[in-house]
């Protein structure tokens, strides 16, 4: 994380009625509270380095 720049936490959650919905994927190794970064072809955790590759989308004709 860059110095002096804060994370916009309001982009990670959505409120519907009386429920809070998490919009980002959580890290399975670190547990709840640690979100994974979403890249073009993968999800990665900045804390532990865990990485999941996205499945390529098949084109339907």
PDB file of C-alpha atoms in Angstrom:
ATOM      1  CA  UNK A   1       0.000   0.000   0.000  1.00  0.00           C
ATOM      2  CA  UNK A   2       1.314   3.410  -0.869  1.00  0.00           C
ATOM      3  CA  UNK A   3       2.089   5.860   1.888  1.00  0.00           C
ATOM      4  CA  UNK A   4      -0.527   8.506   2.561  1.00  0.00           C
ATOM      5  CA  UNK A   5      -3.212   6.865   0.426  1.00  0.00           C
ATOM      6  CA  UNK A   6      -6.089   5.307   2.357  1.00  0.00           C
ATOM      7  CA  UNK A   7      -8.296   2.430   1.253  1.00  0.00           C
ATOM      8  CA  UNK A   8     -11.852   3.299   0.231  1.00  0.00           C
ATOM      9  CA  UNK A   9     -13.614   0.751   2.423  1.00  0.00           C
ATOM     10  CA  UNK A  10     -17.066   1.822   1.269  1.00  0.00           C
ATOM     11  CA  UNK A  11     -16.322   0.083  -2.062  1.00  0.00           C
ATOM     12  CA  UNK A  12     -15.997  -3.316  -0.309  1.00  0.00           C
ATOM     13  CA  UNK A  13     -19.508  -3.478   1.190  1.00  0.00           C
ATOM     14  CA  UNK A  14     -23.110  -2.902   0.120  1.00  0.00           C
ATOM     15  CA  UNK A  15     -26.066  -2.417   2.446  1.00  0.00           C
ATOM     16  CA  UNK A  16     -29.443  -3.895   1.495  1.00  0.00           C
ATOM     17  CA  UNK A  17     -32.114  -3.278   4.100  1.00  0.00           C
ATOM     18  CA  UNK A  18     -30.633  -4.501   7.369  1.00  0.00           C
ATOM     19  CA  UNK A  19     -27.987  -6.779   5.785  1.00  0.00           C
ATOM     20  CA  UNK A  20     -24.387  -6.012   4.864  1.00  0.00           C
ATOM     21  CA  UNK A  21     -23.089  -7.730   1.720  1.00  0.00           C
ATOM     22  CA  UNK A  22     -19.373  -8.115   1.003  1.00  0.00           C
ATOM     23  CA  UNK A  23     -18.578  -7.294  -2.630  1.00  0.00           C
ATOM     24  CA  UNK A  24     -14.983  -8.547  -2.734  1.00  0.00           C
ATOM     25  CA  UNK A  25     -13.771 -12.136  -2.422  1.00  0.00           C
ATOM     26  CA  UNK A  26     -12.279 -13.193   0.942  1.00  0.00           C
ATOM     27  CA  UNK A  27      -8.943 -15.030   1.273  1.00  0.00           C
ATOM     28  CA  UNK A  28      -9.498 -18.699   2.256  1.00  0.00           C
ATOM     29  CA  UNK A  29      -6.108 -18.891   4.028  1.00  0.00           C
ATOM     30  CA  UNK A  30      -6.244 -15.647   6.028  1.00  0.00           C
ATOM     31  CA  UNK A  31      -9.931 -15.887   6.884  1.00  0.00           C
ATOM     32  CA  UNK A  32     -12.665 -13.279   7.227  1.00  0.00           C
ATOM     33  CA  UNK A  33     -11.606  -9.650   7.082  1.00  0.00           C
ATOM     34  CA  UNK A  34      -8.880 -10.069   4.436  1.00  0.00           C
ATOM     35  CA  UNK A  35     -10.052  -9.251   0.930  1.00  0.00           C
ATOM     36  CA  UNK A  36      -8.406 -10.465  -2.261  1.00  0.00           C
ATOM     37  CA  UNK A  37      -7.420  -8.132  -5.100  1.00  0.00           C
ATOM     38  CA  UNK A  38      -9.119  -8.776  -8.428  1.00  0.00           C
ATOM     39  CA  UNK A  39      -6.909  -8.657 -11.525  1.00  0.00           C
ATOM     40  CA  UNK A  40      -7.790  -9.443 -15.133  1.00  0.00           C
ATOM     41  CA  UNK A  41      -7.040 -13.165 -14.902  1.00  0.00           C
ATOM     42  CA  UNK A  42      -6.613 -13.895 -11.179  1.00  0.00           C
ATOM     43  CA  UNK A  43      -7.493 -13.085  -7.562  1.00  0.00           C
ATOM     44  CA  UNK A  44      -4.567 -12.487  -5.202  1.00  0.00           C
ATOM     45  CA  UNK A  45      -4.133 -11.880  -1.481  1.00  0.00           C
ATOM     46  CA  UNK A  46      -1.739  -9.100  -0.537  1.00  0.00           C
ATOM     47  CA  UNK A  47      -1.221 -10.453   2.971  1.00  0.00           C
ATOM     48  CA  UNK A  48      -0.209 -14.089   2.406  1.00  0.00           C
ATOM     49  CA  UNK A  49       0.356 -14.225  -1.373  1.00  0.00           C
ATOM     50  CA  UNK A  50      -2.386 -16.789  -2.075  1.00  0.00           C
ATOM     51  CA  UNK A  51      -3.545 -16.727  -5.698  1.00  0.00           C
ATOM     52  CA  UNK A  52      -6.546 -18.163  -7.562  1.00  0.00           C
ATOM     53  CA  UNK A  53      -6.751 -18.130 -11.343  1.00  0.00           C
ATOM     54  CA  UNK A  54     -10.001 -17.188 -13.041  1.00  0.00           C
ATOM     55  CA  UNK A  55     -11.579 -19.690 -15.391  1.00  0.00           C
ATOM     56  CA  UNK A  56     -11.566 -18.565 -19.037  1.00  0.00           C
ATOM     57  CA  UNK A  57     -15.007 -17.749 -20.389  1.00  0.00           C
ATOM     58  CA  UNK A  58     -16.165 -19.942 -23.279  1.00  0.00           C
ATOM     59  CA  UNK A  59     -17.770 -18.173 -26.233  1.00  0.00           C
ATOM     60  CA  UNK A  60     -21.184 -19.562 -27.081  1.00  0.00           C
ATOM     61  CA  UNK A  61     -22.190 -19.486 -30.714  1.00  0.00           C
TER      62      UNK A  61
END
